[in-house]
């Protein structure tokens, strides 16, 4: 039993300090998309590949529209008169308290997520794009806008993650044809122990309790006025 216990402890320690490497490759060419994600540990001794098949959306497919009915009366469309409850001072204080608790919970969640993101290292980031709109002027404008967008994304990645490699980005304009091709290849690394710790923090966060609901007795002790 002691040997088994020591073996389990060593295995747990090994898993905690093991680095998980995630390789992401995304390619878009005209109407074709291909995404490949690969997970590796222990220098590739154990790996798992995930390939997302091509999913195309029909442009002529109908969309779902949800429309609310402002009338709650009969079929003739007459609206029924309802009671309008006045908000008391106690209700207003409860609302302010709930909003304060909500801001605190959002702040704590943001701290947990950003703390884990800072443990993720980006060891490779390549992004090549070929763009053409059939018109030289429009292609030049689109290329400039795309450079700005890529620069903003690189800034966000370097702000939230640990960027350990120099990003390799390129934009090739095609002035004679209408074409759009892009290829993204990146590698992320983090220790499994950091992910486990973030998961434990998230579990504690969600089990920390819900926001207090409005007490029903607040309305029984006070008379409400209706219009």
JSON list of C-alpha atoms in Angstrom, two decimals:
[
{"chain": "A", "resi": 1, "resn": "UNK", "atom": "CA", "xyz": [0.00, 0.00, 0.00]},
{"chain": "A", "resi": 2, "resn": "UNK", "atom": "CA", "xyz": [2.85, 2.36, 0.78]},
{"chain": "A", "resi": 3, "resn": "UNK", "atom": "CA", "xyz": [4.47, 1.67, -2.58]},
{"chain": "A", "resi": 4, "resn": "UNK", "atom": "CA", "xyz": [1.17, 2.27, -4.38]},
{"chain": "A", "resi": 5, "resn": "UNK", "atom": "CA", "xyz": [0.62, 5.50, -2.44]},
{"chain": "A", "resi": 6, "resn": "UNK", "atom": "CA", "xyz": [4.11, 6.75, -3.28]},
{"chain": "A", "resi": 7, "resn": "UNK", "atom": "CA", "xyz": [3.58, 5.84, -6.94]},
{"chain": "A", "resi": 8, "resn": "UNK", "atom": "CA", "xyz": [0.31, 7.80, -7.03]},
{"chain": "A", "resi": 9, "resn": "UNK", "atom": "CA", "xyz": [1.96, 10.81, -5.39]},
{"chain": "A", "resi": 10, "resn": "UNK", "atom": "CA", "xyz": [4.83, 10.72, -7.89]},
{"chain": "A", "resi": 11, "resn": "UNK", "atom": "CA", "xyz": [2.38, 10.40, -10.76]},
{"chain": "A", "resi": 12, "resn": "UNK", "atom": "CA", "xyz": [0.36, 13.36, -9.48]},
{"chain": "A", "resi": 13, "resn": "UNK", "atom": "CA", "xyz": [3.51, 15.48, -9.10]},
{"chain": "A", "resi": 14, "resn": "UNK", "atom": "CA", "xyz": [4.60, 14.47, -12.60]},
{"chain": "A", "resi": 15, "resn": "UNK", "atom": "CA", "xyz": [1.23, 15.47, -14.06]},
{"chain": "A", "resi": 16, "resn": "UNK", "atom": "CA", "xyz": [1.24, 18.80, -12.21]},
{"chain": "A", "resi": 17, "resn": "UNK", "atom": "CA", "xyz": [4.63, 19.80, -13.63]},
{"chain": "A", "resi": 18, "resn": "UNK", "atom": "CA", "xyz": [3.97, 18.39, -17.10]},
{"chain": "A", "resi": 19, "resn": "UNK", "atom": "CA", "xyz": [3.75, 20.93, -19.89]},
{"chain": "A", "resi": 20, "resn": "UNK", "atom": "CA", "xyz": [0.85, 20.68, -22.30]},
{"chain": "A", "resi": 21, "resn": "UNK", "atom": "CA", "xyz": [1.64, 21.84, -25.82]},
{"chain": "A", "resi": 22, "resn": "UNK", "atom": "CA", "xyz": [-1.23, 22.86, -28.11]},
{"chain": "A", "resi": 23, "resn": "UNK", "atom": "CA", "xyz": [-0.58, 23.28, -31.83]},
{"chain": "A", "resi": 24, "resn": "UNK", "atom": "CA", "xyz": [-3.23, 25.15, -33.78]},
{"chain": "A", "resi": 25, "resn": "UNK", "atom": "CA", "xyz": [-3.35, 25.38, -37.56]},
{"chain": "A", "resi": 26, "resn": "UNK", "atom": "CA", "xyz": [-6.14, 27.18, -39.36]},
{"chain": "A", "resi": 27, "resn": "UNK", "atom": "CA", "xyz": [-6.36, 27.69, -43.10]},
{"chain": "A", "resi": 28, "resn": "UNK", "atom": "CA", "xyz": [-8.97, 29.53, -45.13]},
{"chain": "A", "resi": 29, "resn": "UNK", "atom": "CA", "xyz": [-8.94, 29.50, -48.90]},
{"chain": "A", "resi": 30, "resn": "UNK", "atom": "CA", "xyz": [-11.87, 31.04, -50.72]},
{"chain": "A", "resi": 31, "resn": "UNK", "atom": "CA", "xyz": [-14.86, 29.06, -49.36]},
{"chain": "A", "resi": 32, "resn": "UNK", "atom": "CA", "xyz": [-12.85, 26.22, -47.78]},
{"chain": "A", "resi": 33, "resn": "UNK", "atom": "CA", "xyz": [-11.86, 26.19, -44.11]},
{"chain": "A", "resi": 34, "resn": "UNK", "atom": "CA", "xyz": [-9.71, 23.70, -42.25]},
{"chain": "A", "resi": 35, "resn": "UNK", "atom": "CA", "xyz": [-8.84, 23.68, -38.54]},
{"chain": "A", "resi": 36, "resn": "UNK", "atom": "CA", "xyz": [-6.42, 21.26, -36.92]},
{"chain": "A", "resi": 37, "resn": "UNK", "atom": "CA", "xyz": [-5.62, 21.18, -33.19]},
{"chain": "A", "resi": 38, "resn": "UNK", "atom": "CA", "xyz": [-3.02, 18.85, -31.68]},
{"chain": "A", "resi": 39, "resn": "UNK", "atom": "CA", "xyz": [-2.31, 18.25, -27.98]},
{"chain": "A", "resi": 40, "resn": "UNK", "atom": "CA", "xyz": [1.10, 16.95, -26.88]},
{"chain": "A", "resi": 41, "resn": "UNK", "atom": "CA", "xyz": [2.74, 16.06, -23.58]},
{"chain": "A", "resi": 42, "resn": "UNK", "atom": "CA", "xyz": [6.11, 14.58, -22.70]},
{"chain": "A", "resi": 43, "resn": "UNK", "atom": "CA", "xyz": [7.82, 15.75, -25.90]},
{"chain": "A", "resi": 44, "resn": "UNK", "atom": "CA", "xyz": [5.20, 14.15, -28.12]},
{"chain": "A", "resi": 45, "resn": "UNK", "atom": "CA", "xyz": [5.13, 10.71, -26.51]},
{"chain": "A", "resi": 46, "resn": "UNK", "atom": "CA", "xyz": [1.41, 11.21, -25.92]},
{"chain": "A", "resi": 47, "resn": "UNK", "atom": "CA", "xyz": [-0.56, 13.26, -28.40]},
{"chain": "A", "resi": 48, "resn": "UNK", "atom": "CA", "xyz": [-4.10, 13.74, -29.58]},
{"chain": "A", "resi": 49, "resn": "UNK", "atom": "CA", "xyz": [-5.20, 15.29, -32.86]},
{"chain": "A", "resi": 50, "resn": "UNK", "atom": "CA", "xyz": [-8.49, 17.01, -33.53]},
{"chain": "A", "resi": 51, "resn": "UNK", "atom": "CA", "xyz": [-9.51, 18.02, -37.02]},
{"chain": "A", "resi": 52, "resn": "UNK", "atom": "CA", "xyz": [-12.62, 20.09, -37.55]},
{"chain": "A", "resi": 53, "resn": "UNK", "atom": "CA", "xyz": [-14.41, 19.18, -40.79]},
{"chain": "A", "resi": 54, "resn": "UNK", "atom": "CA", "xyz": [-15.51, 21.77, -43.27]},
{"chain": "A", "resi": 55, "resn": "UNK", "atom": "CA", "xyz": [-18.79, 23.42, -42.33]},
{"chain": "A", "resi": 56, "resn": "UNK", "atom": "CA", "xyz": [-20.44, 25.66, -44.91]},
{"chain": "A", "resi": 57, "resn": "UNK", "atom": "CA", "xyz": [-23.47, 27.83, -44.31]},
{"chain": "A", "resi": 58, "resn": "UNK", "atom": "CA", "xyz": [-26.00, 28.24, -47.06]},
{"chain": "A", "resi": 59, "resn": "UNK", "atom": "CA", "xyz": [-26.53, 31.92, -47.80]},
{"chain": "A", "resi": 60, "resn": "UNK", "atom": "CA", "xyz": [-30.16, 31.27, -48.77]},
{"chain": "A", "resi": 61, "resn": "UNK", "atom": "CA", "xyz": [-31.04, 29.46, -45.52]},
{"chain": "A", "resi": 62, "resn": "UNK", "atom": "CA", "xyz": [-33.72, 31.15, -43.41]},
{"chain": "A", "resi": 63, "resn": "UNK", "atom": "CA", "xyz": [-32.78, 32.78, -40.13]},
{"chain": "A", "resi": 64, "resn": "UNK", "atom": "CA", "xyz": [-34.62, 32.50, -36.85]},
{"chain": "A", "resi": 65, "resn": "UNK", "atom": "CA", "xyz": [-36.46, 35.65, -35.81]},
{"chain": "A", "resi": 66, "resn": "UNK", "atom": "CA", "xyz": [-37.93, 36.00, -32.36]},
{"chain": "A", "resi": 67, "resn": "UNK", "atom": "CA", "xyz": [-40.56, 38.69, -31.95]},
{"chain": "A", "resi": 68, "resn": "UNK", "atom": "CA", "xyz": [-42.20, 39.58, -28.69]},
{"chain": "A", "resi": 69, "resn": "UNK", "atom": "CA", "xyz": [-45.91, 40.30, -28.55]},
{"chain": "A", "resi": 70, "resn": "UNK", "atom": "CA", "xyz": [-46.63, 43.59, -26.76]},
{"chain": "A", "resi": 71, "resn": "UNK", "atom": "CA", "xyz": [-50.28, 42.59, -26.26]},
{"chain": "A", "resi": 72, "resn": "UNK", "atom": "CA", "xyz": [-51.45, 40.31, -23.48]},
{"chain": "A", "resi": 73, "resn": "UNK", "atom": "CA", "xyz": [-55.19, 40.62, -24.04]},
{"chain": "A", "resi": 74, "resn": "UNK", "atom": "CA", "xyz": [-57.65, 38.86, -26.29]},
{"chain": "A", "resi": 75, "resn": "UNK", "atom": "CA", "xyz": [-57.22, 37.92, -29.92]},
{"chain": "A", "resi": 76, "resn": "UNK", "atom": "CA", "xyz": [-58.42, 41.35, -31.03]},
{"chain": "A", "resi": 77, "resn": "UNK", "atom": "CA", "xyz": [-55.11, 42.82, -29.90]},
{"chain": "A", "resi": 78, "resn": "UNK", "atom": "CA", "xyz": [-56.39, 44.71, -26.88]},
{"chain": "A", "resi": 79, "resn": "UNK", "atom": "CA", "xyz": [-53.84, 44.98, -24.11]},
{"chain": "A", "resi": 80, "resn": "UNK", "atom": "CA", "xyz": [-54.91, 44.11, -20.62]},
{"chain": "A", "resi": 81, "resn": "UNK", "atom": "CA", "xyz": [-54.40, 46.51, -17.77]},
{"chain": "A", "resi": 82, "resn": "UNK", "atom": "CA", "xyz": [-51.83, 45.23, -15.31]},
{"chain": "A", "resi": 83, "resn": "UNK", "atom": "CA", "xyz": [-50.69, 46.30, -11.92]},
{"chain": "A", "resi": 84, "resn": "UNK", "atom": "CA", "xyz": [-47.58, 48.46, -11.71]},
{"chain": "A", "resi": 85, "resn": "UNK", "atom": "CA", "xyz": [-45.72, 47.96, -8.47]},
{"chain": "A", "resi": 86, "resn": "UNK", "atom": "CA", "xyz": [-43.82, 50.83, -6.96]},
{"chain": "A", "resi": 87, "resn": "UNK", "atom": "CA", "xyz": [-40.24, 50.26, -5.90]},
{"chain": "A", "resi": 88, "resn": "UNK", "atom": "CA", "xyz": [-39.73, 50.91, -2.23]},
{"chain": "A", "resi": 89, "resn": "UNK", "atom": "CA", "xyz": [-36.61, 52.21, -0.54]},
{"chain": "A", "resi": 90, "resn": "UNK", "atom": "CA", "xyz": [-35.77, 48.72, 0.68]},
{"chain": "A", "resi": 91, "resn": "UNK", "atom": "CA", "xyz": [-36.04, 47.34, -2.87]},
{"chain": "A", "resi": 92, "resn": "UNK", "atom": "CA", "xyz": [-33.73, 50.06, -4.16]},
{"chain": "A", "resi": 93, "resn": "UNK", "atom": "CA", "xyz": [-31.10, 49.28, -1.50]},
{"chain": "A", "resi": 94, "resn": "UNK", "atom": "CA", "xyz": [-31.34, 45.57, -2.30]},
{"chain": "A", "resi": 95, "resn": "UNK", "atom": "CA", "xyz": [-30.85, 46.32, -6.00]},
{"chain": "A", "resi": 96, "resn": "UNK", "atom": "CA", "xyz": [-27.73, 48.39, -5.28]},
{"chain": "A", "resi": 97, "resn": "UNK", "atom": "CA", "xyz": [-26.37, 45.64, -3.03]},
{"chain": "A", "resi": 98, "resn": "UNK", "atom": "CA", "xyz": [-26.92, 42.99, -5.71]},
{"chain": "A", "resi": 99, "resn": "UNK", "atom": "CA", "xyz": [-25.15, 45.11, -8.31]},
{"chain": "A", "resi": 100, "resn": "UNK", "atom": "CA", "xyz": [-22.21, 45.62, -5.97]},
{"chain": "A", "resi": 101, "resn": "UNK", "atom": "CA", "xyz": [-21.96, 41.87, -5.36]},
{"chain": "A", "resi": 102, "resn": "UNK", "atom": "CA", "xyz": [-22.20, 41.23, -9.09]},
{"chain": "A", "resi": 103, "resn": "UNK", "atom": "CA", "xyz": [-19.31, 43.62, -9.79]},
{"chain": "A", "resi": 104, "resn": "UNK", "atom": "CA", "xyz": [-17.23, 41.90, -7.11]},
{"chain": "A", "resi": 105, "resn": "UNK", "atom": "CA", "xyz": [-17.91, 38.47, -8.60]},
{"chain": "A", "resi": 106, "resn": "UNK", "atom": "CA", "xyz": [-17.05, 39.67, -12.11]},
{"chain": "A", "resi": 107, "resn": "UNK", "atom": "CA", "xyz": [-13.81, 41.16, -10.77]},
{"chain": "A", "resi": 108, "resn": "UNK", "atom": "CA", "xyz": [-12.88, 37.89, -9.03]},
{"chain": "A", "resi": 109, "resn": "UNK", "atom": "CA", "xyz": [-13.65, 35.90, -12.18]},
{"chain": "A", "resi": 110, "resn": "UNK", "atom": "CA", "xyz": [-11.53, 38.29, -14.23]},
{"chain": "A", "resi": 111, "resn": "UNK", "atom": "CA", "xyz": [-8.61, 37.84, -11.79]},
{"chain": "A", "resi": 112, "resn": "UNK", "atom": "CA", "xyz": [-8.82, 34.04, -12.05]},
{"chain": "A", "resi": 113, "resn": "UNK", "atom": "CA", "xyz": [-8.99, 33.99, -15.84]},
{"chain": "A", "resi": 114, "resn": "UNK", "atom": "CA", "xyz": [-6.25, 36.58, -16.36]},
{"chain": "A", "resi": 115, "resn": "UNK", "atom": "CA", "xyz": [-4.03, 34.81, -13.81]},
{"chain": "A", "resi": 116, "resn": "UNK", "atom": "CA", "xyz": [-4.28, 31.59, -15.81]},
{"chain": "A", "resi": 117, "resn": "UNK", "atom": "CA", "xyz": [-3.77, 33.33, -19.16]},
{"chain": "A", "resi": 118, "resn": "UNK", "atom": "CA", "xyz": [-0.51, 34.82, -17.90]},
{"chain": "A", "resi": 119, "resn": "UNK", "atom": "CA", "xyz": [0.76, 31.24, -17.42]},
{"chain": "A", "resi": 120, "resn": "UNK", "atom": "CA", "xyz": [0.24, 30.42, -21.10]},
{"chain": "A", "resi": 121, "resn": "UNK", "atom": "CA", "xyz": [3.29, 30.84, -23.32]},
{"chain": "A", "resi": 122, "resn": "UNK", "atom": "CA", "xyz": [3.09, 31.45, -27.05]},
{"chain": "A", "resi": 123, "resn": "UNK", "atom": "CA", "xyz": [6.19, 29.90, -28.60]},
{"chain": "A", "resi": 124, "resn": "UNK", "atom": "CA", "xyz": [5.11, 30.30, -32.22]},
{"chain": "A", "resi": 125, "resn": "UNK", "atom": "CA", "xyz": [2.76, 32.65, -34.05]},
{"chain": "A", "resi": 126, "resn": "UNK", "atom": "CA", "xyz": [2.62, 32.87, -37.82]},
{"chain": "A", "resi": 127, "resn": "UNK", "atom": "CA", "xyz": [-0.11, 34.53, -39.84]},
{"chain": "A", "resi": 128, "resn": "UNK", "atom": "CA", "xyz": [0.05, 34.87, -43.62]},
{"chain": "A", "resi": 129, "resn": "UNK", "atom": "CA", "xyz": [-2.71, 36.43, -45.71]},
{"chain": "A", "resi": 130, "resn": "UNK", "atom": "CA", "xyz": [-3.30, 36.87, -49.43]},
{"chain": "A", "resi": 131, "resn": "UNK", "atom": "CA", "xyz": [-6.00, 39.40, -50.24]},
{"chain": "A", "resi": 132, "resn": "UNK", "atom": "CA", "xyz": [-7.37, 40.85, -53.43]},
{"chain": "A", "resi": 133, "resn": "UNK", "atom": "CA", "xyz": [-10.59, 42.70, -54.19]},
{"chain": "A", "resi": 134, "resn": "UNK", "atom": "CA", "xyz": [-10.26, 43.03, -57.95]},
{"chain": "A", "resi": 135, "resn": "UNK", "atom": "CA", "xyz": [-9.51, 46.74, -57.69]},
{"chain": "A", "resi": 136, "resn": "UNK", "atom": "CA", "xyz": [-6.09, 48.14, -56.85]},
{"chain": "A", "resi": 137, "resn": "UNK", "atom": "CA", "xyz": [-7.35, 51.01, -54.70]},
{"chain": "A", "resi": 138, "resn": "UNK", "atom": "CA", "xyz": [-9.78, 48.87, -52.73]},
{"chain": "A", "resi": 139, "resn": "UNK", "atom": "CA", "xyz": [-7.14, 46.19, -52.28]},
{"chain": "A", "resi": 140, "resn": "UNK", "atom": "CA", "xyz": [-4.68, 48.72, -50.88]},
{"chain": "A", "resi": 141, "resn": "UNK", "atom": "CA", "xyz": [-7.23, 50.05, -48.40]},
{"chain": "A", "resi": 142, "resn": "UNK", "atom": "CA", "xyz": [-8.18, 46.54, -47.31]},
{"chain": "A", "resi": 143, "resn": "UNK", "atom": "CA", "xyz": [-4.52, 45.59, -46.87]},
{"chain": "A", "resi": 144, "resn": "UNK", "atom": "CA", "xyz": [-3.93, 48.60, -44.62]},
{"chain": "A", "resi": 145, "resn": "UNK", "atom": "CA", "xyz": [-6.99, 47.82, -42.53]},
{"chain": "A", "resi": 146, "resn": "UNK", "atom": "CA", "xyz": [-5.88, 44.20, -42.23]},
{"chain": "A", "resi": 147, "resn": "UNK", "atom": "CA", "xyz": [-2.42, 45.30, -41.05]},
{"chain": "A", "resi": 148, "resn": "UNK", "atom": "CA", "xyz": [-4.08, 47.39, -38.34]},
{"chain": "A", "resi": 149, "resn": "UNK", "atom": "CA", "xyz": [-6.30, 44.47, -37.29]},
{"chain": "A", "resi": 150, "resn": "UNK", "atom": "CA", "xyz": [-3.37, 42.08, -37.08]},
{"chain": "A", "resi": 151, "resn": "UNK", "atom": "CA", "xyz": [-1.39, 44.58, -35.06]},
{"chain": "A", "resi": 152, "resn": "UNK", "atom": "CA", "xyz": [-4.27, 44.94, -32.59]},
{"chain": "A", "resi": 153, "resn": "UNK", "atom": "CA", "xyz": [-4.61, 41.16, -32.22]},
{"chain": "A", "resi": 154, "resn": "UNK", "atom": "CA", "xyz": [-0.86, 40.79, -31.61]},
{"chain": "A", "resi": 155, "resn": "UNK", "atom": "CA", "xyz": [-1.13, 43.51, -28.96]},
{"chain": "A", "resi": 156, "resn": "UNK", "atom": "CA", "xyz": [-3.95, 41.68, -27.19]},
{"chain": "A", "resi": 157, "resn": "UNK", "atom": "CA", "xyz": [-2.03, 38.39, -27.27]},
{"chain": "A", "resi": 158, "resn": "UNK", "atom": "CA", "xyz": [1.11, 39.99, -25.83]},
{"chain": "A", "resi": 159, "resn": "UNK", "atom": "CA", "xyz": [-0.97, 41.71, -23.14]},
{"chain": "A", "resi": 160, "resn": "UNK", "atom": "CA", "xyz": [-2.85, 38.67, -21.86]},
{"chain": "A", "resi": 161, "resn": "UNK", "atom": "CA", "xyz": [-0.39, 35.87, -22.71]},
{"chain": "A", "resi": 162, "resn": "UNK", "atom": "CA", "xyz": [3.38, 35.42, -22.53]},
{"chain": "A", "resi": 163, "resn": "UNK", "atom": "CA", "xyz": [4.60, 35.97, -26.07]},
{"chain": "A", "resi": 164, "resn": "UNK", "atom": "CA", "xyz": [8.01, 34.26, -26.22]},
{"chain": "A", "resi": 165, "resn": "UNK", "atom": "CA", "xyz": [8.46, 34.26, -29.99]},
{"chain": "A", "resi": 166, "resn": "UNK", "atom": "CA", "xyz": [8.48, 37.08, -32.47]},
{"chain": "A", "resi": 167, "resn": "UNK", "atom": "CA", "xyz": [5.22, 36.99, -34.45]},
{"chain": "A", "resi": 168, "resn": "UNK", "atom": "CA", "xyz": [5.66, 36.31, -38.15]},
{"chain": "A", "resi": 169, "resn": "UNK", "atom": "CA", "xyz": [2.89, 38.11, -40.00]},
{"chain": "A", "resi": 170, "resn": "UNK", "atom": "CA", "xyz": [2.60, 39.01, -43.66]},
{"chain": "A", "resi": 171, "resn": "UNK", "atom": "CA", "xyz": [-0.03, 40.42, -46.02]},
{"chain": "A", "resi": 172, "resn": "UNK", "atom": "CA", "xyz": [0.33, 39.95, -49.76]},
{"chain": "A", "resi": 173, "resn": "UNK", "atom": "CA", "xyz": [-2.00, 42.10, -51.89]},
{"chain": "A", "resi": 174, "resn": "UNK", "atom": "CA", "xyz": [-3.29, 40.71, -55.18]},
{"chain": "A", "resi": 175, "resn": "UNK", "atom": "CA", "xyz": [-4.31, 43.59, -57.44]},
{"chain": "A", "resi": 176, "resn": "UNK", "atom": "CA", "xyz": [-5.53, 41.60, -60.45]},
{"chain": "A", "resi": 177, "resn": "UNK", "atom": "CA", "xyz": [-8.10, 39.21, -58.92]},
{"chain": "A", "resi": 178, "resn": "UNK", "atom": "CA", "xyz": [-10.60, 38.85, -56.13]},
{"chain": "A", "resi": 179, "resn": "UNK", "atom": "CA", "xyz": [-9.13, 36.36, -53.67]},
{"chain": "A", "resi": 180, "resn": "UNK", "atom": "CA", "xyz": [-8.75, 35.85, -49.94]},
{"chain": "A", "resi": 181, "resn": "UNK", "atom": "CA", "xyz": [-6.51, 33.25, -48.35]},
{"chain": "A", "resi": 182, "resn": "UNK", "atom": "CA", "xyz": [-5.16, 33.15, -44.80]},
{"chain": "A", "resi": 183, "resn": "UNK", "atom": "CA", "xyz": [-3.15, 30.69, -42.75]},
{"chain": "A", "resi": 184, "resn": "UNK", "atom": "CA", "xyz": [-2.56, 30.83, -38.99]},
{"chain": "A", "resi": 185, "resn": "UNK", "atom": "CA", "xyz": [-0.13, 28.55, -37.17]},
{"chain": "A", "resi": 186, "resn": "UNK", "atom": "CA", "xyz": [0.61, 28.94, -33.47]},
{"chain": "A", "resi": 187, "resn": "UNK", "atom": "CA", "xyz": [1.85, 26.92, -30.49]},
{"chain": "A", "resi": 188, "resn": "UNK", "atom": "CA", "xyz": [0.69, 27.39, -26.89]},
{"chain": "A", "resi": 189, "resn": "UNK", "atom": "CA", "xyz": [2.26, 25.86, -23.79]},
{"chain": "A", "resi": 190, "resn": "UNK", "atom": "CA", "xyz": [1.27, 25.75, -20.13]},
{"chain": "A", "resi": 191, "resn": "UNK", "atom": "CA", "xyz": [1.69, 23.42, -17.17]},
{"chain": "A", "resi": 192, "resn": "UNK", "atom": "CA", "xyz": [-1.20, 21.12, -16.36]},
{"chain": "A", "resi": 193, "resn": "UNK", "atom": "CA", "xyz": [-0.87, 22.10, -12.69]},
{"chain": "A", "resi": 194, "resn": "UNK", "atom": "CA", "xyz": [-1.70, 25.70, -13.53]},
{"chain": "A", "resi": 195, "resn": "UNK", "atom": "CA", "xyz": [-4.85, 24.56, -15.36]},
{"chain": "A", "resi": 196, "resn": "UNK", "atom": "CA", "xyz": [-5.82, 22.35, -12.41]},
{"chain": "A", "resi": 197, "resn": "UNK", "atom": "CA", "xyz": [-5.31, 25.24, -9.99]},
{"chain": "A", "resi": 198, "resn": "UNK", "atom": "CA", "xyz": [-7.42, 27.55, -12.15]},
{"chain": "A", "resi": 199, "resn": "UNK", "atom": "CA", "xyz": [-10.12, 24.88, -12.29]},
{"chain": "A", "resi": 200, "resn": "UNK", "atom": "CA", "xyz": [-10.17, 24.57, -8.50]},
{"chain": "A", "resi": 201, "resn": "UNK", "atom": "CA", "xyz": [-10.45, 28.35, -8.18]},
{"chain": "A", "resi": 202, "resn": "UNK", "atom": "CA", "xyz": [-13.34, 28.40, -10.65]},
{"chain": "A", "resi": 203, "resn": "UNK", "atom": "CA", "xyz": [-15.15, 25.66, -8.73]},
{"chain": "A", "resi": 204, "resn": "UNK", "atom": "CA", "xyz": [-14.75, 27.61, -5.50]},
{"chain": "A", "resi": 205, "resn": "UNK", "atom": "CA", "xyz": [-15.91, 30.73, -7.30]},
{"chain": "A", "resi": 206, "resn": "UNK", "atom": "CA", "xyz": [-19.12, 29.13, -8.59]},
{"chain": "A", "resi": 207, "resn": "UNK", "atom": "CA", "xyz": [-19.80, 27.48, -5.25]},
{"chain": "A", "resi": 208, "resn": "UNK", "atom": "CA", "xyz": [-19.28, 30.74, -3.42]},
{"chain": "A", "resi": 209, "resn": "UNK", "atom": "CA", "xyz": [-22.99, 31.39, -3.40]},
{"chain": "A", "resi": 210, "resn": "UNK", "atom": "CA", "xyz": [-25.54, 33.04, -5.62]},
{"chain": "A", "resi": 211, "resn": "UNK", "atom": "CA", "xyz": [-26.63, 36.62, -5.44]},
{"chain": "A", "resi": 212, "resn": "UNK", "atom": "CA", "xyz": [-29.28, 37.16, -2.80]},
{"chain": "A", "resi": 213, "resn": "UNK", "atom": "CA", "xyz": [-32.75, 37.10, -4.28]},
{"chain": "A", "resi": 214, "resn": "UNK", "atom": "CA", "xyz": [-35.46, 39.55, -3.43]},
{"chain": "A", "resi": 215, "resn": "UNK", "atom": "CA", "xyz": [-37.27, 38.59, -0.26]},
{"chain": "A", "resi": 216, "resn": "UNK", "atom": "CA", "xyz": [-40.94, 38.00, -0.87]},
{"chain": "A", "resi": 217, "resn": "UNK", "atom": "CA", "xyz": [-41.83, 39.27, 2.59]},
{"chain": "A", "resi": 218, "resn": "UNK", "atom": "CA", "xyz": [-40.76, 42.75, 1.52]},
{"chain": "A", "resi": 219, "resn": "UNK", "atom": "CA", "xyz": [-43.96, 43.05, -0.50]},
{"chain": "A", "resi": 220, "resn": "UNK", "atom": "CA", "xyz": [-46.29, 41.46, 2.05]},
{"chain": "A", "resi": 221, "resn": "UNK", "atom": "CA", "xyz": [-45.51, 44.05, 4.68]},
{"chain": "A", "resi": 222, "resn": "UNK", "atom": "CA", "xyz": [-46.06, 47.00, 2.36]},
{"chain": "A", "resi": 223, "resn": "UNK", "atom": "CA", "xyz": [-49.07, 47.96, 0.28]},
{"chain": "A", "resi": 224, "resn": "UNK", "atom": "CA", "xyz": [-48.49, 48.34, -3.43]},
{"chain": "A", "resi": 225, "resn": "UNK", "atom": "CA", "xyz": [-50.29, 50.89, -5.48]},
{"chain": "A", "resi": 226, "resn": "UNK", "atom": "CA", "xyz": [-51.61, 50.13, -8.91]},
{"chain": "A", "resi": 227, "resn": "UNK", "atom": "CA", "xyz": [-52.42, 52.32, -11.88]}
]
